[in-house]
Amino acid sequence: MSDHDLDGSRHRRTSTDPARTGAIPRAGTFECLRCGLTVTRLGPDGDVRNHCPSCLHSQHVEDHVRGGPAECRGRMSPIAIAVLRNDDWMVIHRCTRCDELTSSPVCRDDNQLILMRMAVRPLAQPPFPLEVFADL
Amino acid sequence: MPRRRTPDGGRRPQRRKSVLHGPGGEGGDAFRCVGCRLEVPLAAPGTAHRNHCPHCLTSRHVDRRVPGDRAADCGGRMAALSMTVRSNGEWLLIHQCVTCGELSANRIAGDDNALALMRLAMRPLADGKLPVRALLTL
Ligand SMILES: [Zn+2]
Ligand SMILES: [Zn+2]
Ligand SMILES: [Zn+2]
Ligand SMILES: [Zn+2]
């Protein structure tokens, strides 16, 4: 499914060979499935990253229903931003292979342009005329 | 186990679902919203079956991986978390279960509260964290 693909790719695309060790690493680097960027697992604030800061794509490596590693390993597209009650921001990802949804915290160095494009997309295509709000 | 992709590019057909009745799957043509206690008719314009409250957008965690499979024993309240858009422009509500954290994406219905939908869609922009002004100059 490419409907949520946002072309934030600025890096050469390389072949990927994801390690199938089962354990989800907390250190080192991973290569982005979409744009090929080599991404350090630790973000600028010492938090563990699971999406690429350049194109915000991720990989389905964790089973969020059963817990532990997922067999899918499909590419996950960013589809939405969620603002939590504590004002933390999350990126919602959907797996392009199995449709599973996950959320992960926005990192300080995540691509602001792509975040903004995701934020304004629903408003560019409202399901009702926005004039209904004129009187509110 | 990853789900099989459907031939139309991964989009499952809309199934009959009855996600908001009691946990035993009892029938009836209305349900009581677990968010705002509104009595809501199950029939909804524009969808095969209603899966969230048209007033407060709250849903209930009854399905597990496949919508309509009624496999989840959680039964938790699913709060409307975020809005996304399909390639055809259709808005999808993202719900998250407040009990177990599970996420689901659900089509909006024709009689969903427009102000509630709009508030949810506006949330990232109203927050002030994004340089929206910079975007408007692009
Ligand atoms: Zn990337
Ligand atoms: Zn997957
Ligand atoms: Zn309600
Ligand atoms: Zn739940």
PDB file of C-alpha atoms in Angstrom, chain A residues 2-133:
ATOM      1  CA  SER A   2       1.545   3.254  -1.051  1.00  0.00           C
ATOM      2  CA  ASP A   3      -1.208   5.674  -0.115  1.00  0.00           C
ATOM      3  CA  HIS A   4       0.649   6.874   2.912  1.00  0.00           C
ATOM      4  CA  ASP A   5       4.071   6.966   1.352  1.00  0.00           C
ATOM      5  CA  LEU A   6       5.543  10.382   1.732  1.00  0.00           C
ATOM      6  CA  ASP A   7       8.591  11.018  -0.311  1.00  0.00           C
ATOM      7  CA  GLY A   8      11.065  12.120   2.283  1.00  0.00           C
ATOM      8  CA  SER A   9      13.818  10.085   0.716  1.00  0.00           C
ATOM      9  CA  ARG A  10      17.063  11.947   0.410  1.00  0.00           C
ATOM     10  CA  HIS A  11      19.365   9.010   0.710  1.00  0.00           C
ATOM     11  CA  ARG A  12      20.397   6.290  -1.661  1.00  0.00           C
ATOM     12  CA  ARG A  13      18.363   3.124  -1.505  1.00  0.00           C
ATOM     13  CA  THR A  14      20.437   0.095  -0.645  1.00  0.00           C
ATOM     14  CA  SER A  15      19.607  -3.561  -0.255  1.00  0.00           C
ATOM     15  CA  THR A  16      18.699  -4.511   3.247  1.00  0.00           C
ATOM     16  CA  ASP A  17      19.545  -7.636   5.120  1.00  0.00           C
ATOM     17  CA  PRO A  18      17.662  -7.424   8.405  1.00  0.00           C
ATOM     18  CA  ALA A  19      19.123  -9.660  11.044  1.00  0.00           C
ATOM     19  CA  ARG A  20      16.643 -12.331  11.999  1.00  0.00           C
ATOM     20  CA  THR A  21      17.985 -12.897  15.456  1.00  0.00           C
ATOM     21  CA  GLY A  22      14.611 -12.514  17.133  1.00  0.00           C
ATOM     22  CA  ALA A  23      15.865 -10.060  19.726  1.00  0.00           C
ATOM     23  CA  ILE A  24      15.064  -6.405  19.205  1.00  0.00           C
ATOM     24  CA  PRO A  25      18.374  -4.576  19.566  1.00  0.00           C
ATOM     25  CA  ARG A  26      18.674  -1.525  21.774  1.00  0.00           C
ATOM     26  CA  ALA A  27      22.022  -0.336  20.465  1.00  0.00           C
ATOM     27  CA  GLY A  28      23.972  -0.046  17.210  1.00  0.00           C
ATOM     28  CA  THR A  29      22.345   0.942  13.928  1.00  0.00           C
ATOM     29  CA  PHE A  30      19.669  -0.211  11.498  1.00  0.00           C
ATOM     30  CA  GLU A  31      19.220   0.535   7.834  1.00  0.00           C
ATOM     31  CA  CYS A  32      15.948   2.201   6.831  1.00  0.00           C
ATOM     32  CA  LEU A  33      13.879  -0.095   4.594  1.00  0.00           C
ATOM     33  CA  ARG A  34      12.532   2.857   2.661  1.00  0.00           C
ATOM     34  CA  CYS A  35      15.358   5.349   2.166  1.00  0.00           C
ATOM     35  CA  GLY A  36      18.411   3.305   3.121  1.00  0.00           C
ATOM     36  CA  LEU A  37      19.638   5.719   5.775  1.00  0.00           C
ATOM     37  CA  THR A  38      21.813   4.165   8.446  1.00  0.00           C
ATOM     38  CA  VAL A  39      20.064   5.075  11.697  1.00  0.00           C
ATOM     39  CA  THR A  40      21.519   4.902  15.184  1.00  0.00           C
ATOM     40  CA  ARG A  41      19.216   3.039  17.569  1.00  0.00           C
ATOM     41  CA  LEU A  42      19.708   5.610  20.279  1.00  0.00           C
ATOM     42  CA  GLY A  43      18.044   8.949  19.602  1.00  0.00           C
ATOM     43  CA  PRO A  44      19.411  12.378  20.571  1.00  0.00           C
ATOM     44  CA  ASP A  45      17.827  12.172  24.018  1.00  0.00           C
ATOM     45  CA  GLY A  46      18.991   8.634  24.739  1.00  0.00           C
ATOM     46  CA  ASP A  47      15.635   7.085  23.783  1.00  0.00           C
ATOM     47  CA  VAL A  48      15.436   3.981  21.590  1.00  0.00           C
ATOM     48  CA  ARG A  49      14.367   4.763  18.041  1.00  0.00           C
ATOM     49  CA  ASN A  50      12.301   2.455  15.925  1.00  0.00           C
ATOM     50  CA  HIS A  51      11.693   4.662  12.921  1.00  0.00           C
ATOM     51  CA  CYS A  52      13.927   6.491  10.477  1.00  0.00           C
ATOM     52  CA  PRO A  53      14.286  10.207  11.382  1.00  0.00           C
ATOM     53  CA  SER A  54      14.481  11.160   7.696  1.00  0.00           C
ATOM     54  CA  CYS A  55      11.430   9.423   6.138  1.00  0.00           C
ATOM     55  CA  LEU A  56       9.766   8.206   9.390  1.00  0.00           C
ATOM     56  CA  HIS A  57       9.288   4.688   8.015  1.00  0.00           C
ATOM     57  CA  SER A  58       9.772   1.724  10.301  1.00  0.00           C
ATOM     58  CA  GLN A  59       9.837  -2.063  10.226  1.00  0.00           C
ATOM     59  CA  HIS A  60       7.393  -4.535  11.732  1.00  0.00           C
ATOM     60  CA  VAL A  61       9.778  -6.340  14.064  1.00  0.00           C
ATOM     61  CA  GLU A  62       7.766  -6.454  17.283  1.00  0.00           C
ATOM     62  CA  ASP A  63       4.523  -8.317  17.896  1.00  0.00           C
ATOM     63  CA  HIS A  64       2.385  -5.890  19.857  1.00  0.00           C
ATOM     64  CA  VAL A  65      -0.397  -8.345  20.602  1.00  0.00           C
ATOM     65  CA  ARG A  66       1.593 -11.325  21.882  1.00  0.00           C
ATOM     66  CA  GLY A  67       4.743  -9.346  22.758  1.00  0.00           C
ATOM     67  CA  GLY A  68       8.209 -10.320  21.526  1.00  0.00           C
ATOM     68  CA  PRO A  69       9.545 -10.370  17.983  1.00  0.00           C
ATOM     69  CA  ALA A  70       7.213 -10.385  14.963  1.00  0.00           C
ATOM     70  CA  GLU A  71       7.736 -12.669  11.980  1.00  0.00           C
ATOM     71  CA  CYS A  72       6.328 -10.137   9.529  1.00  0.00           C
ATOM     72  CA  ARG A  73       9.266  -7.737   9.066  1.00  0.00           C
ATOM     73  CA  GLY A  74       7.220  -5.689   6.616  1.00  0.00           C
ATOM     74  CA  ARG A  75       7.840  -1.996   6.022  1.00  0.00           C
ATOM     75  CA  MET A  76       5.712   0.267   8.191  1.00  0.00           C
ATOM     76  CA  SER A  77       4.468   3.592   6.795  1.00  0.00           C
ATOM     77  CA  PRO A  78       3.793   6.602   9.010  1.00  0.00           C
ATOM     78  CA  ILE A  79       0.061   7.366   8.725  1.00  0.00           C
ATOM     79  CA  ALA A  80      -0.793   9.761  11.545  1.00  0.00           C
ATOM     80  CA  ILE A  81       0.397  11.861  14.447  1.00  0.00           C
ATOM     81  CA  ALA A  82      -1.186  11.362  17.844  1.00  0.00           C
ATOM     82  CA  VAL A  83      -0.977  13.927  20.612  1.00  0.00           C
ATOM     83  CA  LEU A  84      -1.187  12.246  24.014  1.00  0.00           C
ATOM     84  CA  ARG A  85      -2.754  13.782  27.119  1.00  0.00           C
ATOM     85  CA  ASN A  86       0.711  14.605  28.459  1.00  0.00           C
ATOM     86  CA  ASP A  87       1.404  16.465  25.156  1.00  0.00           C
ATOM     87  CA  ASP A  88       3.861  13.808  23.980  1.00  0.00           C
ATOM     88  CA  TRP A  89       3.693  13.138  20.273  1.00  0.00           C
ATOM     89  CA  MET A  90       3.505   9.688  18.739  1.00  0.00           C
ATOM     90  CA  VAL A  91       3.831   8.533  15.140  1.00  0.00           C
ATOM     91  CA  ILE A  92       1.243   5.922  14.179  1.00  0.00           C
ATOM     92  CA  HIS A  93       2.646   3.358  11.752  1.00  0.00           C
ATOM     93  CA  ARG A  94       0.791   0.841   9.621  1.00  0.00           C
ATOM     94  CA  CYS A  95       2.522  -2.249   8.266  1.00  0.00           C
ATOM     95  CA  THR A  96       2.378  -2.293   4.460  1.00  0.00           C
ATOM     96  CA  ARG A  97       2.407  -6.098   4.597  1.00  0.00           C
ATOM     97  CA  CYS A  98      -0.062  -7.092   7.323  1.00  0.00           C
ATOM     98  CA  ASP A  99      -1.846  -3.796   8.240  1.00  0.00           C
ATOM     99  CA  GLU A 100      -0.825  -3.991  11.911  1.00  0.00           C
ATOM    100  CA  LEU A 101      -0.816  -0.594  13.654  1.00  0.00           C
ATOM    101  CA  THR A 102       1.853   0.561  16.088  1.00  0.00           C
ATOM    102  CA  SER A 103       2.787   3.823  17.726  1.00  0.00           C
ATOM    103  CA  SER A 104       6.164   5.179  18.722  1.00  0.00           C
ATOM    104  CA  PRO A 105       7.348   8.462  20.217  1.00  0.00           C
ATOM    105  CA  VAL A 106       8.404  11.302  17.933  1.00  0.00           C
ATOM    106  CA  CYS A 107      12.129  11.986  18.307  1.00  0.00           C
ATOM    107  CA  ARG A 108      13.552  15.490  18.516  1.00  0.00           C
ATOM    108  CA  ASP A 109      15.374  15.092  15.177  1.00  0.00           C
ATOM    109  CA  ASP A 110      12.447  13.552  13.241  1.00  0.00           C
ATOM    110  CA  ASN A 111      11.799  15.200   9.877  1.00  0.00           C
ATOM    111  CA  GLN A 112       9.561  18.195  10.671  1.00  0.00           C
ATOM    112  CA  LEU A 113       8.334  18.577   7.119  1.00  0.00           C
ATOM    113  CA  ILE A 114       6.976  15.036   7.012  1.00  0.00           C
ATOM    114  CA  LEU A 115       5.397  15.456  10.443  1.00  0.00           C
ATOM    115  CA  MET A 116       3.677  18.603   9.228  1.00  0.00           C
ATOM    116  CA  ARG A 117       2.488  16.980   6.019  1.00  0.00           C
ATOM    117  CA  MET A 118       0.914  14.191   8.052  1.00  0.00           C
ATOM    118  CA  ALA A 119      -0.693  16.728  10.373  1.00  0.00           C
ATOM    119  CA  VAL A 120      -2.329  18.773   7.612  1.00  0.00           C
ATOM    120  CA  ARG A 121      -3.363  15.916   5.318  1.00  0.00           C
ATOM    121  CA  PRO A 122      -6.787  15.263   6.883  1.00  0.00           C
ATOM    122  CA  LEU A 123      -7.580  18.978   6.845  1.00  0.00           C
ATOM    123  CA  ALA A 124      -6.818  19.226   3.154  1.00  0.00           C
ATOM    124  CA  GLN A 125      -9.534  16.640   2.485  1.00  0.00           C
ATOM    125  CA  PRO A 126     -12.314  17.224   5.024  1.00  0.00           C
ATOM    126  CA  PRO A 127     -15.340  14.896   4.798  1.00  0.00           C
ATOM    127  CA  PHE A 128     -17.685  17.853   5.252  1.00  0.00           C
ATOM    128  CA  PRO A 129     -17.642  21.488   4.140  1.00  0.00           C
ATOM    129  CA  LEU A 130     -15.579  23.515   6.584  1.00  0.00           C
ATOM    130  CA  GLU A 131     -18.182  26.288   6.445  1.00  0.00           C
ATOM    131  CA  VAL A 132     -20.216  24.308   8.974  1.00  0.00           C
ATOM    132  CA  PHE A 133     -17.721  25.527  11.561  1.00  0.00           C
TER     133      PHE A 133
END
